[in-house]
Amino acid sequence: MSDTVLGIQYDGGVLIACDQSNARSILLYQTNIDKIKELTSHTMMGVSGPNCDLVNFTEYIEKNLNLYELENDGTKLSTKAQANFCRNTLATALRKGPYQVDVLLGGYDTVKKQAELYFMDHLAALQKVSYNAQGYAAYFCLSIMDRDYIKGLGYDDALEIMNKCIKALHKRFLLSQPNFIIKIVDKDGVRVVSVGADPADT
Amino acid sequence: MYIANYFIAQTSTVRSVRLRFDLLASVRIDNDPIGRCFLPLIRHIDVSFDPSMARRYDASTTTFSPEGRLHQVEYAIEAINNAGTCVGILAKDGIVMASERRITSGLLAPAKTSEKTYFLAKHAACNVAGLTADANILIDQARLRAGRYQYQYQEPIPMEQLVEYVCNYKQYFTQRGGLRPFGVAFLFAGYDEHYGFQLYQSDPSGNYSGWKATVIGANNQAGKTILKSDYQKQPEGEEKMADDDDESGSIPDVQGALRLAVKVLNKTMDGSGTTAAEKMELFTMALDDNGQVVTKILTKTETQAVISAVESESASSGES
C-alpha cells in the first residue's frame, strides 16, 4: 500500500511513475530503487509490494515472455496477451503462495498501433484503464486524474497530470517519497523520462 | 571366411560384406575369389542387396534402418495414401478445403454436420486423411492446446504454434519405444493476426510445412499436378508488368478456389464414377466485414452448384 504507482495512457503511449523508496515497516533501505520493470521491448510494469515479490514476479514474467519470442520465431505477444499472462500467473499462485504485488502494466501494441494500460492487483483482478494509481497514492491522485484526463490527450498533458499528482503527494501524503522515476512506452519502446535519484548509484 | 546361417545385414563396404545372423553369429565374406563364390548362395537364401530387406528393421519405430530410414513411419505414411483425398487451397481472401467422403455402405447414417472437417478453435479447422480413430486423439490434443492458449492469453493461438504442437506430439511416437506412429495426415487451415490465412500439411513423422495449395490421401500426385498448373495461372499475353494492386492477382479468390478444389477432386476420384454432391465435403474460411473469422461447410445444394459450375467450365473450355 505504501508504494506509489501512477499510470496514464495518452494518445500514442503510456506514462508510468513510481516512487523510488524501498522500505519495510519503519526502516527505509534506499531511496533510489527503480520499480518500473521493462518486460519486453514495448511493455513495462510499475510494481508495488515487497521487494522479493517485485523481483520474483517481474523476472518470471519477463523471462517467460522472452521464451515465447524465442520459441515462436520472433512473434511477439500483444499487450493484452501479456497482461492476461500476468493475471493468470497471479491467479494460479493466489491460492498457493500469492505474489503480493499490485501493478500497472503499460505497453504499446506495435500491430494494432495503440497504447494500452492495465490495472492488476494482488488478487489477480485485471482491468484495462486509461489512468489509475496503486497504493495510498490512489486516494490522493485519482481525483486529480478524474478531473484533468480527457480522451485523446497528448504526451505533454499527460506528463503535466503526472507531475500534478506527484506534487499533491509531496504536499499531502504522510510518507515521504522525495524521488520519483517516470518512464514512457510508445512506438519507439521503453525509456526513462525523468528520475529522482539515479538507481545505479549504490 | 566363416560360415553361419540365418539372417543378413547389408553394409555398403566395398571390400567385404558383413553378414549378421540373428545376433548369434556372423559371417565375413571377403571380396576375394573364394569368398565371392558364396555371395550368390547367400543372396539366394535371403534378402541382401535390395530395400525389401527393410523388413528386418521395420518392426520397431525406435530403430533406424541401415539406410537411415524409419520404416514404421514410412509405412504409416503409406496408410494415408489409401485414404480419402483432401485438397487445401489458400485463396486471396480465405482458405478452401475439399475432401472426399468415402461412403462405404448405403446403410450408413448421413453425417450430422461434417464428416471430414474438424474444428479446433474459432479460427482453426483441419481435414483428416488416414485412420480416423488416430485422428480423434490428435484433434483432442489440438483442441486442448488451443483452448489452454486462449485461457492463458485471452487470444486465439497463432496457427503455426498449434500445428507445431500437434506435430511434436506425433513425433513422440516415432522416437519412444513400444508405440506406433499415428496413421494420420492433416490439412490445417487457420487465420491469425500475425500471418493472415495459412494452410499447413502434416504427416505421421511429425513434419509439417506451409502450403499455398496441396493434396493428401489417395491419388494426391495427380491432384498436385493439376494444382501446379492451375493454381497460379500466368496471365496471357500483354499484361506482364507488375500490377500496383497486388502481385498475387492470379491467385484465385474463395469461389475460384472452390471450383479448382472440385476440379482436383474430380480427377482424384476418377475411378469411382460420377462425382455426386454427397461424395464431397467443401469447407471455406474467410473474414466477415468485422474482420472476424467465419467458416462454412457447404450444404448439398451449394456443393452441387460448385460441381455444376466446374462441369460447365470444363465443357466450355473443351477440356476433357
Short mmCIF file of C-alpha atoms in Angstrom, two decimals:
data_model
loop_
_atom_site.label_atom_id
_atom_site.label_comp_id
_atom_site.label_asym_id
_atom_site.label_seq_id
_atom_site.Cartn_x
_atom_site.Cartn_y
_atom_site.Cartn_z
CA MET A 1 0.00 0.00 0.00
CA SER A 2 2.77 2.39 0.75
CA ASP A 3 4.39 2.19 -2.66
CA THR A 4 3.13 4.65 -5.22
CA VAL A 5 2.47 3.68 -8.80
CA LEU A 6 0.79 6.09 -11.19
CA GLY A 7 -0.14 5.39 -14.79
CA ILE A 8 -1.67 7.41 -17.60
CA GLN A 9 -2.37 6.27 -21.12
CA TYR A 10 -2.34 9.02 -23.72
CA ASP A 11 -2.64 9.09 -27.46
CA GLY A 12 0.37 7.11 -28.69
CA GLY A 13 1.90 5.96 -25.42
CA VAL A 14 1.75 5.27 -21.71
CA LEU A 15 3.44 7.05 -18.83
CA ILE A 16 4.11 5.26 -15.57
CA ALA A 17 5.57 6.88 -12.48
CA CYS A 18 6.80 5.10 -9.36
CA ASP A 19 8.29 6.37 -6.11
CA GLN A 20 11.84 5.31 -5.52
CA SER A 21 11.68 4.35 -1.88
CA ASN A 22 12.47 0.83 -0.76
CA ALA A 23 11.11 0.44 2.76
CA ARG A 24 9.64 -2.11 5.13
CA SER A 25 7.77 -1.09 8.26
CA ILE A 26 9.74 1.77 9.83
CA LEU A 27 13.00 1.06 8.04
CA LEU A 28 13.96 2.84 4.82
CA TYR A 29 16.50 0.77 2.91
CA GLN A 30 17.11 3.05 -0.04
CA THR A 31 15.61 5.97 -1.91
CA ASN A 32 16.79 5.31 -5.42
CA ILE A 33 15.24 1.99 -6.41
CA ASP A 34 13.69 1.52 -9.87
CA LYS A 35 10.31 -0.18 -9.52
CA ILE A 36 9.30 0.03 -13.15
CA LYS A 37 10.44 -3.14 -14.86
CA GLU A 38 10.75 -3.45 -18.62
CA LEU A 39 9.15 -6.72 -19.69
CA THR A 40 9.67 -6.64 -23.45
CA SER A 41 10.74 -4.05 -25.96
CA HIS A 42 7.33 -2.37 -25.78
CA THR A 43 5.94 -3.20 -22.36
CA MET A 44 6.73 -2.07 -18.85
CA MET A 45 5.24 -2.72 -15.45
CA GLY A 46 5.20 -0.45 -12.42
CA VAL A 47 5.06 -2.59 -9.28
CA SER A 48 4.20 -2.00 -5.65
CA GLY A 49 4.80 -4.54 -2.93
CA PRO A 50 7.62 -6.26 -1.05
CA ASN A 51 10.87 -6.23 -2.95
CA CYS A 52 11.13 -10.01 -3.06
CA ASP A 53 7.83 -10.44 -4.86
CA LEU A 54 8.55 -7.49 -7.09
CA VAL A 55 11.73 -9.10 -8.35
CA ASN A 56 10.41 -12.68 -8.44
CA PHE A 57 7.23 -11.83 -10.24
CA THR A 58 8.65 -9.45 -12.80
CA GLU A 59 11.63 -11.62 -13.62
CA TYR A 60 9.39 -14.66 -14.07
CA ILE A 61 7.12 -12.75 -16.44
CA GLU A 62 9.98 -11.14 -18.29
CA LYS A 63 11.80 -14.41 -18.91
CA ASN A 64 8.66 -16.24 -19.98
CA LEU A 65 7.74 -13.51 -22.43
CA ASN A 66 11.25 -13.72 -23.81
CA LEU A 67 10.94 -17.52 -24.10
CA TYR A 68 7.75 -17.09 -26.08
CA GLU A 69 9.53 -14.90 -28.58
CA LEU A 70 12.39 -17.37 -28.89
CA GLU A 71 10.10 -20.35 -29.33
CA ASN A 72 7.90 -18.68 -31.89
CA ASP A 73 10.28 -17.24 -34.38
CA GLY A 74 10.19 -13.70 -33.08
CA THR A 75 6.42 -13.41 -32.82
CA LYS A 76 5.62 -11.01 -30.00
CA LEU A 77 2.68 -11.31 -27.68
CA SER A 78 0.26 -8.41 -27.79
CA THR A 79 -0.02 -6.18 -24.73
CA LYS A 80 -3.39 -7.72 -23.95
CA ALA A 81 -1.98 -11.22 -24.10
CA GLN A 82 0.94 -10.25 -21.87
CA ALA A 83 -1.40 -8.71 -19.33
CA ASN A 84 -3.54 -11.81 -19.30
CA PHE A 85 -0.49 -13.99 -18.90
CA CYS A 86 0.48 -11.94 -15.83
CA ARG A 87 -3.01 -12.19 -14.45
CA ASN A 88 -3.01 -15.93 -14.98
CA THR A 89 0.26 -16.24 -13.10
CA LEU A 90 -1.17 -14.23 -10.21
CA ALA A 91 -4.39 -16.21 -10.23
CA THR A 92 -2.66 -19.57 -10.18
CA ALA A 93 -0.41 -18.53 -7.34
CA LEU A 94 -3.22 -16.90 -5.43
CA ARG A 95 -4.40 -19.96 -3.57
CA LYS A 96 -0.95 -21.44 -3.16
CA GLY A 97 1.53 -18.73 -2.36
CA PRO A 98 0.31 -15.37 -3.62
CA TYR A 99 2.51 -12.71 -5.14
CA GLN A 100 1.75 -9.64 -3.04
CA VAL A 101 2.16 -7.20 -5.89
CA ASP A 102 -0.13 -4.57 -7.31
CA VAL A 103 0.90 -3.47 -10.76
CA LEU A 104 0.19 -1.13 -13.59
CA LEU A 105 1.20 -2.67 -16.91
CA GLY A 106 1.66 -0.29 -19.80
CA GLY A 107 2.50 -1.24 -23.35
CA TYR A 108 2.45 -0.16 -26.94
CA ASP A 109 0.95 -2.70 -29.32
CA THR A 110 3.03 -2.50 -32.50
CA VAL A 111 0.49 -4.44 -34.54
CA LYS A 112 -2.65 -2.56 -33.56
CA LYS A 113 -0.62 0.65 -33.18
CA GLN A 114 -2.13 1.73 -29.92
CA ALA A 115 -1.07 2.22 -26.33
CA GLU A 116 -2.72 0.24 -23.54
CA LEU A 117 -2.64 0.45 -19.76
CA TYR A 118 -3.74 -2.39 -17.49
CA PHE A 119 -4.51 -2.32 -13.79
CA MET A 120 -3.75 -5.57 -11.96
CA ASP A 121 -3.86 -6.21 -8.25
CA HIS A 122 -2.59 -8.95 -5.96
CA LEU A 123 -5.95 -10.75 -6.08
CA ALA A 124 -5.50 -11.19 -9.85
CA ALA A 125 -8.07 -8.66 -10.91
CA LEU A 126 -7.31 -7.26 -14.36
CA GLN A 127 -8.80 -4.20 -16.00
CA LYS A 128 -7.84 -2.11 -18.96
CA VAL A 129 -7.89 1.55 -17.96
CA SER A 130 -6.98 4.98 -19.26
CA TYR A 131 -5.35 6.01 -15.99
CA ASN A 132 -5.03 4.64 -12.50
CA ALA A 133 -2.92 4.52 -9.38
CA GLN A 134 -1.81 1.85 -6.91
CA GLY A 135 -1.37 2.20 -3.18
CA TYR A 136 -2.37 5.02 -0.84
CA ALA A 137 -1.48 7.35 -3.65
CA ALA A 138 -4.76 6.44 -5.29
CA TYR A 139 -6.63 8.33 -2.57
CA PHE A 140 -4.79 11.46 -3.49
CA CYS A 141 -4.30 11.15 -7.21
CA LEU A 142 -7.35 9.53 -8.73
CA SER A 143 -9.43 12.62 -8.21
CA ILE A 144 -6.83 14.74 -9.97
CA MET A 145 -6.73 12.32 -12.88
CA ASP A 146 -10.51 12.09 -12.98
CA ARG A 147 -10.75 15.82 -13.34
CA ASP A 148 -7.95 16.52 -15.76
CA TYR A 149 -7.92 13.48 -18.03
CA ILE A 150 -9.58 13.85 -21.40
CA LYS A 151 -9.68 11.23 -24.09
CA GLY A 152 -7.11 11.75 -26.80
CA LEU A 153 -4.82 13.92 -24.76
CA GLY A 154 -1.19 14.14 -25.74
CA TYR A 155 2.15 13.47 -24.12
CA ASP A 156 2.65 16.91 -22.61
CA ASP A 157 -0.75 16.98 -20.98
CA ALA A 158 -0.26 13.50 -19.62
CA LEU A 159 3.10 14.44 -18.14
CA GLU A 160 1.57 17.53 -16.61
CA ILE A 161 -1.12 15.50 -14.88
CA MET A 162 1.57 13.14 -13.62
CA ASN A 163 3.59 15.98 -12.14
CA LYS A 164 0.48 17.44 -10.54
CA CYS A 165 -0.15 14.12 -8.85
CA ILE A 166 3.41 13.88 -7.60
CA LYS A 167 3.21 17.41 -6.24
CA ALA A 168 -0.01 16.55 -4.42
CA LEU A 169 1.67 13.53 -2.86
CA HIS A 170 4.66 15.53 -1.78
CA LYS A 171 2.42 18.05 -0.11
CA ARG A 172 -0.24 15.83 1.48
CA PHE A 173 0.97 12.25 1.77
CA LEU A 174 2.32 11.39 5.22
CA LEU A 175 5.04 9.09 3.94
CA SER A 176 7.96 10.92 2.47
CA GLN A 177 8.63 9.86 -1.09
CA PRO A 178 11.03 12.51 -2.37
CA ASN A 179 12.15 10.71 -5.54
CA PHE A 180 10.02 9.55 -8.43
CA ILE A 181 11.01 7.77 -11.60
CA ILE A 182 8.88 8.28 -14.68
CA LYS A 183 9.06 6.02 -17.74
CA ILE A 184 7.34 6.16 -21.08
CA VAL A 185 6.45 3.49 -23.63
CA ASP A 186 5.47 4.37 -27.16
CA LYS A 187 6.19 3.17 -30.66
CA ASP A 188 9.91 3.60 -30.03
CA GLY A 189 9.91 1.36 -26.99
CA VAL A 190 10.50 1.90 -23.30
CA ARG A 191 12.68 4.72 -21.96
CA VAL A 192 13.15 6.92 -18.92
CA VAL A 193 11.54 10.36 -18.86
CA SER A 194 12.83 11.59 -15.56
CA VAL A 195 14.42 10.16 -12.49
CA GLY A 196 14.62 11.48 -8.94
CA ALA A 197 17.74 9.63 -7.90
CA ASP A 198 19.91 7.52 -10.13
CA PRO A 199 19.12 3.83 -9.46
CA ALA A 200 22.63 2.89 -10.46
CA ASP A 201 24.07 4.83 -7.52
CA THR A 202 24.88 2.17 -4.96
CA MET B 1 35.80 -66.76 -44.30
CA TYR B 2 33.36 -68.05 -41.80
CA ILE B 3 30.06 -69.66 -42.46
CA ALA B 4 26.93 -69.30 -40.49
CA ASN B 5 23.27 -69.25 -41.32
CA TYR B 6 20.13 -67.29 -40.56
CA PHE B 7 19.85 -63.63 -41.17
CA ILE B 8 21.56 -60.99 -43.14
CA ALA B 9 22.50 -57.42 -42.86
CA GLN B 10 23.99 -55.43 -45.63
CA THR B 11 26.70 -52.91 -45.49
CA SER B 12 27.83 -50.82 -48.31
CA THR B 13 31.50 -51.52 -47.91
CA VAL B 14 33.36 -52.40 -50.98
CA ARG B 15 35.93 -54.69 -49.54
CA SER B 16 33.75 -57.16 -47.74
CA VAL B 17 30.22 -57.80 -46.70
CA ARG B 18 29.44 -58.47 -43.10
CA LEU B 19 26.51 -60.78 -42.71
CA ARG B 20 24.84 -60.93 -39.35
CA PHE B 21 22.70 -63.85 -38.44
CA ASP B 22 20.15 -63.15 -35.76
CA LEU B 23 22.84 -61.85 -33.45
CA LEU B 24 24.03 -65.38 -32.89
CA ALA B 25 26.90 -65.50 -35.29
CA SER B 26 28.23 -63.54 -38.15
CA VAL B 27 29.91 -64.10 -41.46
CA ARG B 28 32.53 -62.06 -43.13
CA ILE B 29 32.72 -62.75 -46.81
CA ASP B 30 35.80 -61.18 -48.31
CA ASN B 31 35.84 -59.76 -51.73
CA ASP B 32 38.20 -62.42 -52.90
CA PRO B 33 37.53 -65.09 -55.46
CA ILE B 34 36.63 -67.76 -52.95
CA GLY B 35 34.54 -65.54 -50.82
CA ARG B 36 32.61 -64.23 -53.76
CA CYS B 37 31.55 -67.74 -54.65
CA PHE B 38 29.34 -67.72 -51.64
CA LEU B 39 27.63 -64.45 -52.35
CA PRO B 40 25.10 -65.79 -54.85
CA LEU B 41 24.29 -68.52 -52.36
CA ILE B 42 23.50 -66.04 -49.65
CA ARG B 43 21.51 -63.90 -51.99
CA HIS B 44 19.51 -66.90 -52.85
CA ILE B 45 18.85 -67.73 -49.26
CA ASP B 46 17.73 -64.35 -48.16
CA VAL B 47 17.29 -60.72 -48.92
CA SER B 48 20.60 -58.97 -49.08
CA PHE B 49 21.03 -56.27 -51.56
CA ASP B 50 17.64 -54.71 -52.11
CA PRO B 51 15.48 -52.41 -49.98
CA SER B 52 12.92 -55.05 -49.13
CA MET B 53 15.38 -56.22 -46.53
CA ALA B 54 13.80 -53.36 -44.69
CA ARG B 55 11.64 -55.87 -43.00
CA ARG B 56 14.46 -56.66 -40.65
CA TYR B 57 14.44 -53.10 -39.41
CA ASP B 58 10.80 -52.25 -39.67
CA ALA B 59 9.35 -53.88 -36.61
CA SER B 60 10.18 -51.07 -34.28
CA THR B 61 9.89 -47.34 -34.58
CA THR B 62 12.92 -46.85 -32.44
CA THR B 63 15.28 -48.44 -34.90
CA PHE B 64 16.90 -46.82 -37.89
CA SER B 65 17.46 -48.99 -40.92
CA PRO B 66 20.99 -49.21 -42.32
CA GLU B 67 19.92 -46.72 -44.98
CA GLY B 68 18.97 -44.31 -42.24
CA ARG B 69 15.22 -44.66 -42.59
CA LEU B 70 12.43 -45.18 -40.10
CA HIS B 71 10.33 -47.78 -41.78
CA GLN B 72 7.41 -47.69 -39.37
CA VAL B 73 6.98 -44.02 -40.11
CA GLU B 74 7.11 -44.65 -43.83
CA TYR B 75 4.54 -47.41 -43.56
CA ALA B 76 2.31 -45.05 -41.66
CA ILE B 77 2.62 -42.57 -44.50
CA GLU B 78 1.67 -45.37 -46.89
CA ALA B 79 -1.51 -45.99 -44.94
CA ILE B 80 -2.59 -42.48 -45.76
CA ASN B 81 -2.16 -42.93 -49.47
CA ASN B 82 -5.14 -45.24 -49.38
CA ALA B 83 -7.38 -42.82 -47.55
CA GLY B 84 -9.94 -40.37 -48.88
CA THR B 85 -8.43 -37.42 -50.71
CA CYS B 86 -8.27 -33.95 -49.18
CA VAL B 87 -7.43 -30.78 -51.08
CA GLY B 88 -6.44 -27.50 -49.44
CA ILE B 89 -6.11 -24.20 -51.30
CA LEU B 90 -5.03 -20.82 -49.99
CA ALA B 91 -7.17 -18.21 -51.71
CA LYS B 92 -6.62 -14.47 -51.92
CA ASP B 93 -9.20 -13.81 -49.24
CA GLY B 94 -9.54 -17.09 -47.41
CA ILE B 95 -8.98 -20.82 -47.43
CA VAL B 96 -10.82 -23.68 -49.09
CA MET B 97 -10.64 -27.35 -48.15
CA ALA B 98 -12.39 -30.07 -50.09
CA SER B 99 -12.47 -33.73 -49.19
CA GLU B 100 -13.75 -36.97 -50.50
CA ARG B 101 -16.36 -38.66 -48.40
CA ARG B 102 -15.84 -42.39 -48.74
CA ILE B 103 -19.30 -43.87 -48.43
CA THR B 104 -18.66 -47.50 -47.64
CA SER B 105 -22.30 -48.53 -47.26
CA GLY B 106 -25.69 -47.20 -48.21
CA LEU B 107 -26.89 -48.09 -44.74
CA LEU B 108 -24.60 -45.60 -43.10
CA ALA B 109 -26.41 -42.74 -41.37
CA PRO B 110 -25.63 -39.42 -43.07
CA ALA B 111 -23.22 -37.09 -41.31
CA LYS B 112 -24.92 -34.63 -38.94
CA THR B 113 -22.70 -31.67 -39.64
CA SER B 114 -19.43 -32.66 -41.17
CA GLU B 115 -17.55 -35.85 -41.64
CA LYS B 116 -14.07 -34.86 -42.64
CA THR B 117 -13.71 -31.35 -41.27
CA TYR B 118 -12.96 -30.83 -37.60
CA PHE B 119 -12.94 -27.51 -35.79
CA LEU B 120 -10.05 -26.93 -33.47
CA ALA B 121 -10.87 -23.37 -32.43
CA LYS B 122 -12.92 -20.48 -33.73
CA HIS B 123 -10.16 -19.60 -36.12
CA ALA B 124 -8.76 -23.02 -36.96
CA ALA B 125 -10.02 -26.20 -38.61
CA CYS B 126 -8.50 -29.31 -40.11
CA ASN B 127 -9.19 -32.07 -42.59
CA VAL B 128 -8.07 -35.62 -41.97
CA ALA B 129 -6.67 -38.30 -44.23
CA GLY B 130 -5.95 -41.66 -42.67
CA LEU B 131 -7.05 -43.59 -39.60
CA THR B 132 -9.94 -41.65 -38.13
CA ALA B 133 -9.55 -43.21 -34.70
CA ASP B 134 -5.95 -41.99 -34.54
CA ALA B 135 -7.03 -38.60 -35.79
CA ASN B 136 -9.53 -38.17 -32.97
CA ILE B 137 -6.79 -38.37 -30.37
CA LEU B 138 -4.72 -35.75 -32.12
CA ILE B 139 -7.68 -33.49 -32.65
CA ASP B 140 -8.45 -33.68 -28.92
CA GLN B 141 -4.88 -32.63 -28.22
CA ALA B 142 -5.08 -29.76 -30.67
CA ARG B 143 -8.34 -28.50 -29.16
CA LEU B 144 -6.91 -28.66 -25.67
CA ARG B 145 -3.83 -26.77 -26.73
CA ALA B 146 -5.84 -24.10 -28.50
CA GLY B 147 -8.16 -23.80 -25.52
CA ARG B 148 -5.35 -23.54 -22.99
CA TYR B 149 -3.64 -20.86 -25.03
CA GLN B 150 -6.89 -18.91 -25.23
CA TYR B 151 -7.33 -19.29 -21.47
CA GLN B 152 -3.86 -18.06 -20.66
CA TYR B 153 -3.51 -15.23 -23.15
CA GLN B 154 -7.15 -14.42 -23.91
CA GLU B 155 -6.24 -14.52 -27.57
CA PRO B 156 -6.51 -17.13 -30.31
CA ILE B 157 -3.45 -19.31 -30.72
CA PRO B 158 -1.27 -18.47 -33.73
CA MET B 159 -1.73 -21.18 -36.35
CA GLU B 160 1.83 -22.38 -36.61
CA GLN B 161 2.10 -22.85 -32.87
CA LEU B 162 -0.95 -25.10 -32.92
CA VAL B 163 0.35 -27.13 -35.83
CA GLU B 164 3.78 -27.44 -34.27
CA TYR B 165 2.26 -28.67 -31.02
CA VAL B 166 0.31 -31.44 -32.77
CA CYS B 167 3.36 -32.38 -34.79
CA ASN B 168 5.60 -32.53 -31.73
CA TYR B 169 3.03 -34.82 -30.17
CA LYS B 170 3.17 -37.05 -33.24
CA GLN B 171 6.96 -37.08 -33.23
CA TYR B 172 6.99 -38.53 -29.73
CA PHE B 173 5.56 -41.72 -31.16
CA THR B 174 8.33 -42.02 -33.69
CA GLN B 175 11.02 -41.98 -31.07
CA ARG B 176 9.81 -43.61 -27.85
CA GLY B 177 9.60 -47.38 -27.88
CA GLY B 178 6.62 -49.63 -27.92
CA LEU B 179 4.21 -47.28 -29.65
CA ARG B 180 3.34 -47.00 -33.29
CA PRO B 181 3.06 -43.68 -35.12
CA PHE B 182 -0.31 -42.07 -35.85
CA GLY B 183 -1.55 -43.03 -39.29
CA VAL B 184 -2.93 -39.59 -39.98
CA ALA B 185 -2.13 -36.69 -42.24
CA PHE B 186 -3.76 -33.35 -41.59
CA LEU B 187 -4.55 -30.27 -43.57
CA PHE B 188 -4.74 -27.39 -41.10
CA ALA B 189 -6.48 -24.20 -42.14
CA GLY B 190 -6.49 -21.16 -39.93
CA TYR B 191 -6.24 -17.43 -39.53
CA ASP B 192 -4.20 -15.34 -37.13
CA GLU B 193 -3.36 -11.68 -36.76
CA HIS B 194 0.31 -12.14 -37.45
CA TYR B 195 0.34 -14.01 -40.73
CA GLY B 196 -3.23 -14.00 -42.01
CA PHE B 197 -4.64 -17.12 -43.62
CA GLN B 198 -2.39 -20.14 -43.50
CA LEU B 199 -2.56 -23.72 -44.78
CA TYR B 200 -0.39 -26.43 -43.26
CA GLN B 201 0.08 -30.10 -44.02
CA SER B 202 1.44 -32.59 -41.52
CA ASP B 203 2.24 -36.29 -41.75
CA PRO B 204 2.91 -39.17 -39.31
CA SER B 205 6.57 -38.30 -38.99
CA GLY B 206 5.75 -35.07 -37.25
CA ASN B 207 6.96 -32.93 -40.10
CA TYR B 208 4.85 -30.04 -41.24
CA SER B 209 5.06 -27.36 -43.87
CA GLY B 210 3.03 -24.41 -45.05
CA TRP B 211 1.42 -24.63 -48.47
CA LYS B 212 -0.33 -22.42 -50.99
CA ALA B 213 -2.16 -25.46 -52.27
CA THR B 214 -1.76 -29.16 -51.61
CA VAL B 215 -3.42 -32.57 -51.70
CA ILE B 216 -3.23 -35.51 -49.32
CA GLY B 217 -4.71 -39.01 -49.49
CA ALA B 218 -5.39 -41.20 -52.47
CA ASN B 219 -4.10 -40.01 -55.83
CA ASN B 220 -2.53 -36.96 -54.32
CA GLN B 221 0.14 -36.91 -57.00
CA ALA B 222 -2.47 -36.46 -59.71
CA GLY B 223 -4.09 -33.73 -57.67
CA LYS B 224 -0.84 -31.90 -57.13
CA THR B 225 -0.15 -31.95 -60.84
CA ILE B 226 -3.38 -30.11 -61.51
CA LEU B 227 -2.67 -27.61 -58.76
CA LYS B 228 0.81 -26.94 -60.09
CA SER B 229 -0.56 -25.82 -63.40
CA ASP B 230 -3.87 -24.29 -62.39
CA TYR B 231 -3.27 -22.62 -59.04
CA GLN B 232 -1.40 -19.56 -60.16
CA LYS B 233 -2.39 -19.21 -63.77
CA GLN B 234 0.05 -16.99 -65.58
CA PRO B 235 -1.68 -14.06 -67.29
CA GLU B 236 -1.85 -14.46 -71.02
CA GLY B 237 -0.35 -12.04 -73.48
CA GLU B 238 0.27 -8.37 -72.75
CA GLU B 239 -0.16 -7.59 -69.11
CA LYS B 240 3.06 -8.99 -67.74
CA MET B 241 4.05 -5.76 -65.99
CA ALA B 242 3.76 -5.65 -62.22
CA ASP B 243 0.30 -4.60 -61.15
CA ASP B 244 0.10 -1.95 -58.50
CA ASP B 245 -2.91 -3.53 -56.81
CA ASP B 246 -1.36 -6.84 -55.88
CA GLU B 247 1.20 -9.16 -57.34
CA SER B 248 -0.98 -12.14 -56.41
CA GLY B 249 -3.54 -11.12 -58.98
CA SER B 250 -3.70 -14.59 -60.45
CA ILE B 251 -4.35 -16.35 -57.14
CA PRO B 252 -7.98 -17.41 -57.05
CA ASP B 253 -10.48 -15.96 -54.62
CA VAL B 254 -12.53 -18.28 -52.42
CA GLN B 255 -15.09 -19.03 -55.11
CA GLY B 256 -12.42 -19.68 -57.70
CA ALA B 257 -10.54 -21.85 -55.23
CA LEU B 258 -13.69 -23.89 -54.57
CA ARG B 259 -14.01 -24.64 -58.24
CA LEU B 260 -10.36 -25.55 -58.50
CA ALA B 261 -10.69 -27.85 -55.49
CA VAL B 262 -13.67 -29.63 -57.02
CA LYS B 263 -11.73 -29.96 -60.25
CA VAL B 264 -8.91 -31.65 -58.36
CA LEU B 265 -11.28 -33.97 -56.53
CA ASN B 266 -12.94 -34.92 -59.81
CA LYS B 267 -9.56 -36.03 -61.02
CA THR B 268 -8.52 -37.94 -57.92
CA MET B 269 -11.91 -39.59 -57.52
CA ASP B 270 -11.77 -40.50 -61.20
CA GLY B 271 -12.26 -44.22 -60.88
CA SER B 272 -15.23 -44.05 -58.56
CA GLY B 273 -17.82 -42.86 -61.04
CA THR B 274 -19.61 -39.56 -61.31
CA THR B 275 -18.90 -37.05 -58.62
CA ALA B 276 -22.03 -36.50 -56.64
CA ALA B 277 -22.55 -33.78 -54.10
CA GLU B 278 -22.81 -36.29 -51.23
CA LYS B 279 -19.36 -37.58 -52.01
CA MET B 280 -17.65 -34.26 -51.40
CA GLU B 281 -17.33 -32.06 -48.41
CA LEU B 282 -16.47 -28.45 -49.14
CA PHE B 283 -15.23 -26.08 -46.45
CA THR B 284 -14.43 -22.37 -46.62
CA MET B 285 -12.86 -19.94 -44.20
CA ALA B 286 -12.89 -16.19 -44.71
CA LEU B 287 -13.22 -12.91 -42.85
CA ASP B 288 -16.54 -11.15 -42.46
CA ASP B 289 -16.98 -7.38 -42.62
CA ASN B 290 -15.94 -7.00 -38.99
CA GLY B 291 -12.72 -8.89 -39.54
CA GLN B 292 -13.99 -11.95 -37.68
CA VAL B 293 -13.23 -15.41 -38.98
CA VAL B 294 -16.26 -17.12 -40.48
CA THR B 295 -16.25 -20.76 -41.51
CA LYS B 296 -18.71 -22.68 -43.58
CA ILE B 297 -19.39 -26.24 -44.60
CA LEU B 298 -21.29 -26.05 -47.87
CA THR B 299 -24.76 -27.59 -48.00
CA LYS B 300 -25.62 -30.20 -50.57
CA THR B 301 -27.24 -27.59 -52.80
CA GLU B 302 -24.28 -25.26 -52.61
CA THR B 303 -21.89 -28.13 -53.27
CA GLN B 304 -23.90 -29.17 -56.27
CA ALA B 305 -23.78 -25.61 -57.57
CA VAL B 306 -19.99 -25.63 -57.48
CA ILE B 307 -19.83 -29.04 -59.13
CA SER B 308 -22.15 -27.83 -61.90
CA ALA B 309 -20.08 -24.68 -62.36
CA VAL B 310 -16.94 -26.77 -62.80
CA GLU B 311 -18.66 -29.08 -65.25
CA SER B 312 -19.87 -26.21 -67.40
CA GLU B 313 -16.47 -24.54 -67.19
CA SER B 314 -14.69 -27.63 -68.47
CA ALA B 315 -17.33 -28.21 -71.11
CA SER B 316 -16.98 -24.69 -72.45
CA SER B 317 -13.21 -24.69 -72.47
CA GLY B 318 -13.20 -28.05 -74.17
CA GLU B 319 -11.10 -29.79 -71.53
CA SER B 320 -11.58 -33.50 -71.03
#
